Short mmCIF file of C-alpha atoms and ligand atoms in Angstrom, two decimals:
data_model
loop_
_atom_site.label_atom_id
_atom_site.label_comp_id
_atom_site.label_asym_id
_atom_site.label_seq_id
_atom_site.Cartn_x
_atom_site.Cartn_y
_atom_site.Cartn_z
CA UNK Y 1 54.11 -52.20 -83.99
CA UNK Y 2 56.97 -49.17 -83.47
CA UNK Y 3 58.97 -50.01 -80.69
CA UNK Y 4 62.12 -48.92 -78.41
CA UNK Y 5 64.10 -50.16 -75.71
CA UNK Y 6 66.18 -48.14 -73.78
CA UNK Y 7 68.28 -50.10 -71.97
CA UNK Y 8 70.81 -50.00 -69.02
CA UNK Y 9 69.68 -47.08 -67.80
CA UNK Y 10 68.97 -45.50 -64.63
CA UNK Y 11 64.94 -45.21 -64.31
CA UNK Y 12 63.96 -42.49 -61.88
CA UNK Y 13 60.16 -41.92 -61.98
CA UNK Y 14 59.17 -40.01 -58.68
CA UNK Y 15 55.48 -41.07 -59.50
CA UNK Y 16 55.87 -44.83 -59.07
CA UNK Y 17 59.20 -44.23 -57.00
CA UNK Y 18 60.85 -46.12 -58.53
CA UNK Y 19 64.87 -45.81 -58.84
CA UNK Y 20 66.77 -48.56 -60.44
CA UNK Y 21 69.00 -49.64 -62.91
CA UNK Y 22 66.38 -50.86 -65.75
CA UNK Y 23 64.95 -51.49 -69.01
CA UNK Y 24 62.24 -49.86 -70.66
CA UNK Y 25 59.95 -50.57 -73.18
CA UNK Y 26 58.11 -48.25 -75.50
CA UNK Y 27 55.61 -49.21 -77.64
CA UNK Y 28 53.15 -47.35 -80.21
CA UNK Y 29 53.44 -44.48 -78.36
CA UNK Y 30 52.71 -45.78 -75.25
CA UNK Y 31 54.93 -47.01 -71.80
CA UNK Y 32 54.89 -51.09 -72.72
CA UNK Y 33 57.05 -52.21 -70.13
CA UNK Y 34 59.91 -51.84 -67.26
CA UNK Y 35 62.21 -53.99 -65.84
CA UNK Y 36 62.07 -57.68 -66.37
CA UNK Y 37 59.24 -57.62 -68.51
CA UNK Y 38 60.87 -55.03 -71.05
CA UNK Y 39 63.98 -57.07 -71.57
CA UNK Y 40 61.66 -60.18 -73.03
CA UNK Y 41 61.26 -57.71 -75.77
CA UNK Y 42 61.77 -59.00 -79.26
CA UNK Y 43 65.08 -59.56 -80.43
CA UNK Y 44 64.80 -57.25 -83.31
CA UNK Y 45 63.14 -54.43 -81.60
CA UNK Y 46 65.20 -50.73 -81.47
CA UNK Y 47 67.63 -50.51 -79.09
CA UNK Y 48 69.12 -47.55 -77.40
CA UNK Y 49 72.20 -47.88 -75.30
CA UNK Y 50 71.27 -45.80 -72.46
CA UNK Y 51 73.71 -46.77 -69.96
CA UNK Y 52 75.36 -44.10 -67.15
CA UNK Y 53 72.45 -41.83 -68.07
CA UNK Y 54 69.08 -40.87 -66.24
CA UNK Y 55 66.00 -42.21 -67.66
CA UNK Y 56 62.80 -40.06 -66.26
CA UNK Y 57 59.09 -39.21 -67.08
CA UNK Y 58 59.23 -36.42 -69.82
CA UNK Y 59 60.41 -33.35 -68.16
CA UNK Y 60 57.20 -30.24 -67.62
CA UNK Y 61 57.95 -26.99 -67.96
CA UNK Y 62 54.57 -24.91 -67.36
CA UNK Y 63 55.74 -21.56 -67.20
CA UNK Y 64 56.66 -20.79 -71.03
CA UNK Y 65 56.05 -17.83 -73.27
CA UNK Y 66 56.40 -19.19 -76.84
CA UNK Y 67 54.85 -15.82 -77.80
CA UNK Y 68 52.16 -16.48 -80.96
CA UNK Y 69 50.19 -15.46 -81.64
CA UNK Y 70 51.56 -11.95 -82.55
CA UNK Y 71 54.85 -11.67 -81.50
CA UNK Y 72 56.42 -14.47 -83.79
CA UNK Y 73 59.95 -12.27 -83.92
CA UNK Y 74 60.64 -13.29 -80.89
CA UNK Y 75 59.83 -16.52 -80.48
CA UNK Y 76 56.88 -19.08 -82.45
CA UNK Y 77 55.99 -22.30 -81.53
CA UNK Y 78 57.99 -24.01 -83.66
CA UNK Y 79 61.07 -22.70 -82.46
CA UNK Y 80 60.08 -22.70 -79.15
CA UNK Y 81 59.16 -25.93 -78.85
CA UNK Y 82 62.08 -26.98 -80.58
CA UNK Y 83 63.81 -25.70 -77.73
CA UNK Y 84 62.05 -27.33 -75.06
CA UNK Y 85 62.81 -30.61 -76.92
CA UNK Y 86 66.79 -29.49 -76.46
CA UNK Y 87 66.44 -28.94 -73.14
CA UNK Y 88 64.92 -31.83 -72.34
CA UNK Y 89 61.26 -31.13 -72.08
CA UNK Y 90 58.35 -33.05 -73.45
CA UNK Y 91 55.31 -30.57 -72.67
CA UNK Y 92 55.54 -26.57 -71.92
CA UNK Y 93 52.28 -24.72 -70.77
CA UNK Y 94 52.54 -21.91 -72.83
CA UNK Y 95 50.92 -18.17 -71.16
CA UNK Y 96 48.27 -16.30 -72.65
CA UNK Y 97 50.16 -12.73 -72.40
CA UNK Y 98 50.29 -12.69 -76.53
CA UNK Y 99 48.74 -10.55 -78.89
CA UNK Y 100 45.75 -11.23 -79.14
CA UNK Y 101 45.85 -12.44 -75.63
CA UNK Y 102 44.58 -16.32 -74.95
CA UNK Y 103 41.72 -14.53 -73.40
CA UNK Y 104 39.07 -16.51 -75.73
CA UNK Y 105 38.12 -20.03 -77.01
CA UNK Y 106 39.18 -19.39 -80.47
CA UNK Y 107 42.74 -17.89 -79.59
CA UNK Y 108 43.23 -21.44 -77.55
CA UNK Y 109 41.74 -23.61 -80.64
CA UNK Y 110 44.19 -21.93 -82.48
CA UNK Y 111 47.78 -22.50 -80.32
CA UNK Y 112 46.05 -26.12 -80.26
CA UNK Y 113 46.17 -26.46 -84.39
CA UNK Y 114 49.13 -24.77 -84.36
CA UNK Y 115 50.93 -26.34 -82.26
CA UNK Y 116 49.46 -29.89 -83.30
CA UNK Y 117 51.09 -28.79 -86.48
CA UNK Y 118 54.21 -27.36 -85.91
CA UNK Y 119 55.02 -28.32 -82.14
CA UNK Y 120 57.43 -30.52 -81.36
CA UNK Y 121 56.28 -31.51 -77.61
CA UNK Y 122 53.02 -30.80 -76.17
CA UNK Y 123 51.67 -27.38 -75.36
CA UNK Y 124 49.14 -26.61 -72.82
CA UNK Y 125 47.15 -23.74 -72.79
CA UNK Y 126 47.04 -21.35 -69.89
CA UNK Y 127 44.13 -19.11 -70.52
CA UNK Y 128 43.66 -15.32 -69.24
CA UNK Y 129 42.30 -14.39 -65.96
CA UNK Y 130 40.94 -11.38 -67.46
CA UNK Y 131 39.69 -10.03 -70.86
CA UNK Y 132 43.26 -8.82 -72.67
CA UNK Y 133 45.04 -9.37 -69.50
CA UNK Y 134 43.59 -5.84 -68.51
CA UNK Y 135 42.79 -6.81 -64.67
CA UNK Y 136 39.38 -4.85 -65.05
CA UNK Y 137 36.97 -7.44 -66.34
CA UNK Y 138 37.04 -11.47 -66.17
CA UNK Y 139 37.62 -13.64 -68.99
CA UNK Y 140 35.03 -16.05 -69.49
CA UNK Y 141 36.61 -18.85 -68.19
CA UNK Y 142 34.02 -21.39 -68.36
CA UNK Y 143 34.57 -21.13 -72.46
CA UNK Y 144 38.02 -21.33 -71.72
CA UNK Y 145 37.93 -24.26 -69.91
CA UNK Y 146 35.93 -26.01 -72.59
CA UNK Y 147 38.35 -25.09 -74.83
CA UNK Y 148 40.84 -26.97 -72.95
CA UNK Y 149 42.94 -24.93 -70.75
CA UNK Y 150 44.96 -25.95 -68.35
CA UNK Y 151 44.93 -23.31 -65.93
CA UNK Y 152 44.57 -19.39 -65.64
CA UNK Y 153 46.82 -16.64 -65.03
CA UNK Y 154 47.26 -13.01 -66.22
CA UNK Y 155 51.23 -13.76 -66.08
CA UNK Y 156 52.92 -10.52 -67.12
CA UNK Y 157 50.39 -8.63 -64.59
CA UNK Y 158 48.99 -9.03 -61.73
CA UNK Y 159 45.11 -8.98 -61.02
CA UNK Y 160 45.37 -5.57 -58.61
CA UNK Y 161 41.37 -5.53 -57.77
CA UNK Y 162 40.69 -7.85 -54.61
CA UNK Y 163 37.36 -8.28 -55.37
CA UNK Y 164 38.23 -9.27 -58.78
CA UNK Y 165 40.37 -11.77 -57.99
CA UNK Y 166 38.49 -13.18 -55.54
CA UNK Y 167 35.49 -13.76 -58.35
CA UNK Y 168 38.32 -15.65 -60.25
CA UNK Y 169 38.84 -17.47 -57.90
CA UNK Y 170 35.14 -18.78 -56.90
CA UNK Y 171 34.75 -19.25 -60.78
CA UNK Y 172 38.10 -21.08 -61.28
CA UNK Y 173 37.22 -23.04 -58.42
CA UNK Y 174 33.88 -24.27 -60.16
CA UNK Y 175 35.50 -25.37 -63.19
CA UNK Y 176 38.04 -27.14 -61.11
CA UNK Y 177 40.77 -24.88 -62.65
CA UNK Y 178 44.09 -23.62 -60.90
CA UNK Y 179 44.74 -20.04 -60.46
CA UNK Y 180 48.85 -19.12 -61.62
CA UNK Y 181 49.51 -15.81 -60.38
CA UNK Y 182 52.46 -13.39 -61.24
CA UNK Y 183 52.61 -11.86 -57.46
CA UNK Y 184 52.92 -7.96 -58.24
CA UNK Y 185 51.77 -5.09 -55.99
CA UNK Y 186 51.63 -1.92 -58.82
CA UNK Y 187 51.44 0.82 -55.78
CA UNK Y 188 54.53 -0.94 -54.19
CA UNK Y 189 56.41 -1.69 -57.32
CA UNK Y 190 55.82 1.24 -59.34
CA UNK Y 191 58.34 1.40 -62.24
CA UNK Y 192 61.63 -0.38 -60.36
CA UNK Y 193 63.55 -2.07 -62.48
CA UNK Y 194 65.53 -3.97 -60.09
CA UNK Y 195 65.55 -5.26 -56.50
CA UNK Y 196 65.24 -2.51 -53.91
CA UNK Y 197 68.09 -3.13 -51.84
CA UNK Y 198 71.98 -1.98 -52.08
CA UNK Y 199 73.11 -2.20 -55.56
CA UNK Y 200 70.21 -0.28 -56.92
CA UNK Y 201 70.92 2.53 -54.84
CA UNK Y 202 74.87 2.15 -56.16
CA UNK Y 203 73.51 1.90 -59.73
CA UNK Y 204 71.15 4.72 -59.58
CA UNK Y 205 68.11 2.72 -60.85
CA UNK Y 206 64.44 1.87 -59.76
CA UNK Y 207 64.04 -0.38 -56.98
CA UNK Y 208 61.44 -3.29 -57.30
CA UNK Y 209 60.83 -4.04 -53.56
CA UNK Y 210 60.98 -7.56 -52.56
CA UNK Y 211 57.35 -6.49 -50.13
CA UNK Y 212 55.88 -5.87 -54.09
CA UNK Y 213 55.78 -9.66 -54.36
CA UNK Y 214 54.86 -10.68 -50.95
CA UNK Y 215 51.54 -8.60 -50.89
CA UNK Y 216 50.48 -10.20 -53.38
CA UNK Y 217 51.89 -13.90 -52.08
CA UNK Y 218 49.67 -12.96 -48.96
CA UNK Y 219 46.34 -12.09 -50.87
CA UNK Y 220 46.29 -14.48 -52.84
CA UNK Y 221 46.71 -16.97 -49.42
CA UNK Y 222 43.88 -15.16 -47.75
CA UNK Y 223 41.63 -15.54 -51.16
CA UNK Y 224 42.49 -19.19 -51.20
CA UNK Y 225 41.79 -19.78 -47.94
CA UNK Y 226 37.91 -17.72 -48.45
CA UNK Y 227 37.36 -19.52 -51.49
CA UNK Y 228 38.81 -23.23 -51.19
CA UNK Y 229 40.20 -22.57 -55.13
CA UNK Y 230 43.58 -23.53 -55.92
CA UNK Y 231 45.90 -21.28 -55.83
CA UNK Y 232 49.48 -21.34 -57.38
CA UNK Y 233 52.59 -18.29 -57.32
CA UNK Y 234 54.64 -18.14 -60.33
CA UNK Y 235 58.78 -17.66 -60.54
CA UNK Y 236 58.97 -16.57 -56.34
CA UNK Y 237 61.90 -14.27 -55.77
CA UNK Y 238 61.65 -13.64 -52.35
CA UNK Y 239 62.45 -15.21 -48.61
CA UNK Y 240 59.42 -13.41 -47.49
CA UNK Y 241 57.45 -15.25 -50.20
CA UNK Y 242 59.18 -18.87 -49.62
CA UNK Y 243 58.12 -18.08 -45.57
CA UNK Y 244 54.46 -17.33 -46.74
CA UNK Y 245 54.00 -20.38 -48.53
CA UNK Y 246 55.42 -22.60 -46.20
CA UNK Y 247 53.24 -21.07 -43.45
CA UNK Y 248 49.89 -21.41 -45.47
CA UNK Y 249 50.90 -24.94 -46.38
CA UNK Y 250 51.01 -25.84 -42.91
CA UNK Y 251 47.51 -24.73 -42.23
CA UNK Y 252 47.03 -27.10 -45.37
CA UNK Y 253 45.82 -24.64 -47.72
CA UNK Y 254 45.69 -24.93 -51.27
CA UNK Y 255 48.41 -23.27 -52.41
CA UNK Y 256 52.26 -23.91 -54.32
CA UNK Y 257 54.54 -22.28 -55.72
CA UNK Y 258 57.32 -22.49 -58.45
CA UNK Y 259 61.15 -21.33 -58.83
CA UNK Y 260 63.20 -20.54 -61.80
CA UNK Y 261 66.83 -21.17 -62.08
CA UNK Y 262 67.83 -17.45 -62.78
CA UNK Y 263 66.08 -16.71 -58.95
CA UNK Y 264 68.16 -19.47 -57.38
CA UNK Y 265 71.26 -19.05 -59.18
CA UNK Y 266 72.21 -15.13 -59.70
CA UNK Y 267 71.43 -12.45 -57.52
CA UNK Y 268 71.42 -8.24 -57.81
CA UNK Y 269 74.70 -8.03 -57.81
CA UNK Y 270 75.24 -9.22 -61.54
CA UNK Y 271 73.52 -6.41 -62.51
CA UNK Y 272 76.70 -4.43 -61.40
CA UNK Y 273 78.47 -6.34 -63.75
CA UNK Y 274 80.78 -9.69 -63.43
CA UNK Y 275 83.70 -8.83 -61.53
CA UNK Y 276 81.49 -7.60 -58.41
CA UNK Y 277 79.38 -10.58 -58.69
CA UNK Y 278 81.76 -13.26 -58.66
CA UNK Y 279 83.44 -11.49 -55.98
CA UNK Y 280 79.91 -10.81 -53.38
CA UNK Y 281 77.83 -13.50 -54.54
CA UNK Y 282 79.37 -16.09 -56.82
CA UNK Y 283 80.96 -18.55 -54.57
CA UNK Y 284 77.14 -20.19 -54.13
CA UNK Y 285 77.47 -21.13 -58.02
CA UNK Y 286 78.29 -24.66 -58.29
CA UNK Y 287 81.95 -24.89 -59.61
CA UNK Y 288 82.93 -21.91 -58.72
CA UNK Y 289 86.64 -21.31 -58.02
CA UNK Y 290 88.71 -18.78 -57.66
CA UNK Y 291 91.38 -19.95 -60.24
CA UNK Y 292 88.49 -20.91 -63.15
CA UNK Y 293 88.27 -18.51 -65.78
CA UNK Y 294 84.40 -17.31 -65.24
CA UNK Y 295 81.97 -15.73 -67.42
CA UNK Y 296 81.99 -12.03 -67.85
CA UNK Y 297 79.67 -9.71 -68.71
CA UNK Y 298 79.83 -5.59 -67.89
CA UNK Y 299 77.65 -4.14 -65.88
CA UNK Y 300 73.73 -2.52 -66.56
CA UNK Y 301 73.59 -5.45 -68.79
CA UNK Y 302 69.77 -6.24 -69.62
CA UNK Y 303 69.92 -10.03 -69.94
CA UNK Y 304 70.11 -9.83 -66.90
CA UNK Y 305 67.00 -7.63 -66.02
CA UNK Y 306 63.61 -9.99 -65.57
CA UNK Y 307 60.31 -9.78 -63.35
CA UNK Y 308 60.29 -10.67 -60.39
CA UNK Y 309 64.00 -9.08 -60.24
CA UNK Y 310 67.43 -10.73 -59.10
CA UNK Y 311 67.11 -10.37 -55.53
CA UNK Y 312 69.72 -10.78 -52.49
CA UNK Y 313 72.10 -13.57 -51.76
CA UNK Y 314 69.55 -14.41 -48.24
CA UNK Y 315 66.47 -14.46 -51.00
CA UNK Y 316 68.35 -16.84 -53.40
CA UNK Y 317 69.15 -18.90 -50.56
CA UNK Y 318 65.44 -19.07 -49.44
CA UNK Y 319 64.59 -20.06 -52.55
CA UNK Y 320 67.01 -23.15 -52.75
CA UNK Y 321 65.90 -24.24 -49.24
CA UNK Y 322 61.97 -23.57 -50.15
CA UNK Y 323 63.04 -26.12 -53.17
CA UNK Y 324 64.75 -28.74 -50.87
CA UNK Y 325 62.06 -28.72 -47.96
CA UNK Y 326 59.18 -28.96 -50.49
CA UNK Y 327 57.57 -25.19 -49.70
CA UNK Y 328 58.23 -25.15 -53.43
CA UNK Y 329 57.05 -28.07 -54.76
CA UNK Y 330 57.71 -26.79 -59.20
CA UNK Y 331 60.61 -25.91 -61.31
CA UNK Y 332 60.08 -24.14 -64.07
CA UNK Y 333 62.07 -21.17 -66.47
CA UNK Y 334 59.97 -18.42 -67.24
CA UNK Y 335 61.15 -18.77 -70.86
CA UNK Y 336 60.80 -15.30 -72.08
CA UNK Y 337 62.53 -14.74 -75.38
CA UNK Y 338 62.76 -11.13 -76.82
CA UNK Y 339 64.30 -9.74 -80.37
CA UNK Y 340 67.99 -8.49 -79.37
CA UNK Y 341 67.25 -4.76 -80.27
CA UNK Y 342 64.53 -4.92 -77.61
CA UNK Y 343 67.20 -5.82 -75.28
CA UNK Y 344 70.19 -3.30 -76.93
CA UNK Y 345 68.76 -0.12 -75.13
CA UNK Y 346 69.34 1.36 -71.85
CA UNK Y 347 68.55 -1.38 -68.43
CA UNK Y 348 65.45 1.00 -67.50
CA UNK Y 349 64.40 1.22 -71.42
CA UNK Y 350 64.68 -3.10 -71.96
CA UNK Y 351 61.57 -4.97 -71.18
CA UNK Y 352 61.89 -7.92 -68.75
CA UNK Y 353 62.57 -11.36 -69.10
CA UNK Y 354 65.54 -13.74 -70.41
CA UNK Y 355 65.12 -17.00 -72.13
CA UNK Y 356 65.63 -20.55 -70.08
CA UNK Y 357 64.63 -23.77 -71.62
CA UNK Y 358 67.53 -24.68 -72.85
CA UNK Y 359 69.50 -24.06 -69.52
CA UNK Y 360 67.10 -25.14 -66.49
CA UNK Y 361 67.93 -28.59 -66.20
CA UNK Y 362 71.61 -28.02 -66.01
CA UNK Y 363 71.32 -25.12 -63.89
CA UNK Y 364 68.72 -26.81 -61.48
CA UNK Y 365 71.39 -29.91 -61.35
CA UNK Y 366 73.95 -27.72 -60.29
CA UNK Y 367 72.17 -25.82 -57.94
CA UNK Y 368 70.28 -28.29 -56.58
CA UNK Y 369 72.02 -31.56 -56.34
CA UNK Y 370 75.27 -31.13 -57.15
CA UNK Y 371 75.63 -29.42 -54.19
CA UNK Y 372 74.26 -32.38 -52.12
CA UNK Y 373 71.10 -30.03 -51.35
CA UNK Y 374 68.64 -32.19 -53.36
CA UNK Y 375 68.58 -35.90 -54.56
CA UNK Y 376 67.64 -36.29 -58.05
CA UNK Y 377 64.52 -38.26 -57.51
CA UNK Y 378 63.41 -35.32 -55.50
CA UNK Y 379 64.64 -32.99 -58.37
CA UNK Y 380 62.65 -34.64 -60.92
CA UNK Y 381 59.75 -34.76 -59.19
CA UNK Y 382 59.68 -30.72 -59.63
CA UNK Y 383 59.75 -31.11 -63.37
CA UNK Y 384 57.34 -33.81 -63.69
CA UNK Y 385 54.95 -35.23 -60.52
CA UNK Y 386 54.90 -31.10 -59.13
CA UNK Y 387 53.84 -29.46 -62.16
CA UNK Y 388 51.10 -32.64 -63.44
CA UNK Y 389 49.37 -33.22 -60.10
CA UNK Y 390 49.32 -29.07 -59.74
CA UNK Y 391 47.37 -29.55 -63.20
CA UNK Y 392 46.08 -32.52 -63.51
CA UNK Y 393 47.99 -33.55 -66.60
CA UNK Y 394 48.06 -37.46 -67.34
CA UNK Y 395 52.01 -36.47 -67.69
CA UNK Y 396 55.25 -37.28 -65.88
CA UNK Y 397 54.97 -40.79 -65.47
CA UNK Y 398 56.35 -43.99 -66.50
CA UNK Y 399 53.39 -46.03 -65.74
CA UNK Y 400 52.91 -48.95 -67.83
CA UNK Y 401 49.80 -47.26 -70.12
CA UNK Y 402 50.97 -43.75 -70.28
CA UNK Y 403 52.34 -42.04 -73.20
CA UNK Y 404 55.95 -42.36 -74.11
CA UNK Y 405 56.82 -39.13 -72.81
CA UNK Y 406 60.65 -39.75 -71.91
CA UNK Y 407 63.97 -37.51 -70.67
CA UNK Y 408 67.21 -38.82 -70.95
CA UNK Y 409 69.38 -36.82 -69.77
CA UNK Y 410 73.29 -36.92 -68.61
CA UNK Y 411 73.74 -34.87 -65.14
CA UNK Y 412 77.60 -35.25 -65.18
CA UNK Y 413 77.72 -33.92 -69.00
CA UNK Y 414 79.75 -30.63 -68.56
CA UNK Y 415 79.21 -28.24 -71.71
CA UNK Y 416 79.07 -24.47 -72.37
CA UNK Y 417 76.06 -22.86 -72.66
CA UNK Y 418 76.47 -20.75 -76.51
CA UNK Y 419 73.48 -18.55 -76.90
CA UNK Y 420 73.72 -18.54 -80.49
CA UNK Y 421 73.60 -22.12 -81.02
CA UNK Y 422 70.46 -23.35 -79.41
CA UNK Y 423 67.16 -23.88 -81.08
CA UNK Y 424 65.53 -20.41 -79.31
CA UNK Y 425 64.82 -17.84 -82.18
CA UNK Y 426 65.76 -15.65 -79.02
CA UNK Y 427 69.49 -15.27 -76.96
CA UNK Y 428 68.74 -12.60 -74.16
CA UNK Y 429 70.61 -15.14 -71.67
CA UNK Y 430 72.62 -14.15 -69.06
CA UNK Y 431 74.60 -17.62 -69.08
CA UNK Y 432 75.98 -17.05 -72.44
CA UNK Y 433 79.25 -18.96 -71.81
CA UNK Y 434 78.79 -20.51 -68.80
CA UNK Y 435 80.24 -23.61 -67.85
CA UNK Y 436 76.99 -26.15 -67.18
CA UNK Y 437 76.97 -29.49 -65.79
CA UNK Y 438 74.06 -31.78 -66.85
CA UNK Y 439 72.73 -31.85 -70.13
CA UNK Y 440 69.58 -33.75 -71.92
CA UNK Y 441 70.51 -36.23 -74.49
CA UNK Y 442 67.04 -37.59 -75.97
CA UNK Y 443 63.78 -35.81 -75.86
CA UNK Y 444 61.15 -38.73 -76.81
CA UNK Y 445 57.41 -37.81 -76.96
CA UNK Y 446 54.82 -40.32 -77.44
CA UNK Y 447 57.30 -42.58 -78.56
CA UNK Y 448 59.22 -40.02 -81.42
CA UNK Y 449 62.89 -38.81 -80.63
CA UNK Y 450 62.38 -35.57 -80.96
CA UNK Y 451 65.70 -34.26 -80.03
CA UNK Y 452 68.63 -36.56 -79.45
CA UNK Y 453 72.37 -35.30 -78.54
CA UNK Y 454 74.86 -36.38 -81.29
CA UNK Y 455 77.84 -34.72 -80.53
CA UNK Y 456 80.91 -36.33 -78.74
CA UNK Y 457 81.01 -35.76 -74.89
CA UNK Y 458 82.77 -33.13 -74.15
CA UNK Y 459 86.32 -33.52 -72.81
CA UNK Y 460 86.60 -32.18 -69.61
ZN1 ZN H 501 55.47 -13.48 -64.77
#
C-alpha cells in the first residue's frame, strides 16, 4: 500500500465543513482517513509536517486555455498543467477555442490521451457550443457528451443568434450538460479594446461597453428561465452583471457565475500606466501603502489588455461583494497564455488575455480575505465545492473514498510574483513583480506530489 500523512495541519473542506486542526490520511490514491482515525496510521507510513499551513480539497480551476491542440507556442498541456500544479490546482477544465476547435468527439479523445500522458493534474473537457466556435451551426453535443465533456461553451465568442442559443440550451439541457457562456454583445462591443468609460476616452482607444456584457448576462437569464437548462457566465466584469445574477438567483433560476482575480483586483486605470493607477485606484490592493515601493509598468501596456476588459473601481467592487454574498458562487483565472511577440505590438494590435494560474490563489487571498471580506472556508469553497457541484465533478472533497486530490497551501507566505520563473511556457502577466501574499506549497493528485515548494520562506 502507498501511503501519506499529512499531519498538523489545518483541514478546511467546505464540502463536509469541516475546519480543524487535523490529520489526514492518504492511501492508494484515495482519502483513507481524517482526524483520529488517520493518526492510528502505521508507524512507518510517510509523513509530511504540515503544520501552520491550510490543508483543502484539490483546488478547480475550470476556466483554462492550455491551448492544444494547435497553438502549442503558447502554451501545451504539459506546461500548462505544470502550472496549475504550481499554483496549487489539481484539475483545470480546459476550453475548446483551439485549433481544431474541441467541437468533435475525436478532438476530446485526443486532449484525454494527451493529457493522460503528459498532464500533470486532471483536465476536463469543455466542448464547443457550435461547429468551430462559428455561432452559426450547433455542435453535436450529444457526441460530445459521450465523449466525456464536462460542459459547453464557445468561450472566446459569444453565441449572437437567440434562437441558436436557445436550441443549445434545450439540447444541453437533455444531456444534463451546463451551458458556460463568454457574455459578449458584437453590435454593442464592436472592436473596443478597453472599458468604455473615462480613461479610454483619455487614451484615445476603443471602448468595450460594460452594457456589451450585460445583454448578454440578461439573455442568457431569460433563455434559462424558458428552457430550465443550466446556465453559467464566465470571468463577469461588470456591477450590472453581478446585479443580474443576483436578481435571477432570487427567483431561483439556474444560473452562476464566476470571477477572475485580474476583474477584482485591477481596474482601467492601469491601462494608463502605473503611476495613475496606484494613485486613482490602487489603495483597494491589499498591502498597499503609500511608502512601499510598488510595481511599475508604463502605460498602453498589453498585459494588461483581456476580454471582458478592466473595468471601473464601482465594477471591481461589485465583483468582490458578488464574491462575498455568494451572487458569485466560482473563482477561476481565465488562464490565457500568448507568445510575447503577440503581445509586443501596439494595445489595439495585441490579442486579449493574460495568463493566471500561477497567481489566483494569492491574489484571491489578498483580495478576498485578507481584507476581512471573506473567510477562507468560504474562499475555498469557490475553488473547489462552486466549480464541482456547477459540474458535477466527484472533485473538491476530502471525503473518506474520494481521490487524493489535495492543496496545501500557505496564505501568510509573502513572495514576488517573477513571470519568467513559473512553469507557464507563457508571461503576458500584468503582476510581474508584485508583492503576493499566499502561496501553494504541495499540489498532490490522487495521492502523487505533483508540485511541492522547496525553497526557504521568504524573509519578510
Ligand atoms: Zn472568455
Amino acid at each position: 500500500m502507498n501511503s501519506l500523512l499529512l499531519t498538523g495541519g489545518r483541514v478546511i473542506d467546505p464540502s463536509n465543513r469541516f475546519d480543524k486542526v487535523a490529520d489526514l490520511l492518504v492511501t492508494d490514491g484515495k482519502i483513507a482517513a481524517l482526524g483520529p482515525d488517520a493518526a492510528r496510521a502505521p508507524a512507518d507510513v510517510e509523513r509530511m509536517d504540515v503544520s501552520g499551513l491550510v490543508v483543502c480539497p484539490g483546488l478547480i480551476d475550470l476556466h483554462v486555455h492550455l491551448r492544444e491542440p494547435g497553438q502549442t507556442a503558447k502554451e501545451s498541456i504539459a506546461t500548462g498543467t505544470a502550472a496549475a500544479a504550481r499554483g496549487g490546482f489539481t484539475s483545470v477544465v480546459c476550453m475548446p477555442n483551439t485549433s481544431p476547435a474541441i467541437d468533435n468527439s475525436g478532438t476530446v479523445a485526443l486532449i484525454h490521451e494527451r493529457a493522460a500522458q503528459q498532464g500533470v493534474v486532471n483536465v476536463f473537457v469543455a466542448g464547443a457550443i457550435t461547429k468551430n466556435i462559428a455561432g452559426e451551426e450547433l455542435a453535436p453535443i450529444g457526441s460530445l457528451k459521450r465523449a466525456g465533456v464536462v460542459a459547453i461553451t464557445d468561450d472566446g465568442h459569444c453565441v449572437q443568434n437567440n434562437e441558436l442559443m436557445r436550441r443549445a440550451l434545450e439540447y444541453a439541457r437533455m444531456f444534463d450538460l451546463p451551458v458556460m457562456d463568454h457574455c459578449q454583445d458584437y453590435t454593442l462591443v464592436t472592436d473596443g479594446v478597453m472599458h468604455d468609460g473615462y480613461w479610454n476616452i483619455a487614451l484615445g482607444l476603443r471602448g468595450w461597453p460594460a452594457a456589451g456584457e450585460e445583454m448578454i448576462v440578461a439573455r442568457n437569464i431569460l433563455l434559462a428561465e424558458l428552457t430550465g437548462a443550466r446556465v453559467h457566465c464566465q470571468h463577469l466584469s461588470s456591477a450590472g452583471s453581478v446585479k443580474l445574477l443576483r436578481d435571477a438567483k432570487k427567483r431561483g433560476l439556474s444560473v452562476s457565475g464566476e470571477a477572475c482575480p485580474h476583474h477584482f483586483t485591477l481596474t482601467d486605470a492601469a491601462i494608463a500606466g502605473s503611476e495613475k493607477f496606484w494613485r486613482q485606484d490602487g489603495r483597494r490592493i491589499y498591502g498597499f501603502s503609500e511608502n512601499a515601493e510598488l510595481p511599475s509598468w508604463p502605460s498602453y501596456d498589453t498585459n494588461f489588455k483581456m476580454n471582458p476588459p478592466l473595468r471601473s473601481a464601482q465594477d471591481r467592487e461589485a465583483i468582490l461583494q458578488g464574491l462575498a454574498d455568494g451572487t458569485i458562487e466560482v473563482l477561476c483565472s481565465d488562464h490565457a497564455p500568448h507568445c510575447d511577440y503577440e503581445k509586443e505590438v501596439e494595445f489595439d494590435q495585441a490579442p486579449f488575455g493574460i495568463t493566471g494560474l500561477e497567481t489566483e490563489l494569492a491574489l484571491s487571498l489578498m483580495q478576498l480575505h485578507h481584507t476581512g471580506l471573506m473567510a477562507l472556508p468560504d474562499l475555498i469553497a469557490r475553488f473547489t465545492l462552486g466549480p464541482a457541484r456547477l459540474l458535477g465533478l466527484p472533485k473538491g472533497t476530502l471525503k473518506i473514498g474520494a481521490d487524493a486530490d489535495i492543496t496545501v497551501f500557505d496564505p501568510e507566505r509573502e513572495w514576488v510574483f517573477d513571470k519568467t520563473a513559473g512553469a507557464s511556457k507563457a508571461v503576458n502577466s500584468p503582476f510581474h513583480g508584485w508583492r503576493l501574499k499566499g502561496m501553494a506549497v504541495a499540489t498532490i493528485v490522487r495521492g502523487s506530489k505533483v508540485w511541492i515548494e522547496n525553497r526557504e520562506p521568504a524573509r519578510v
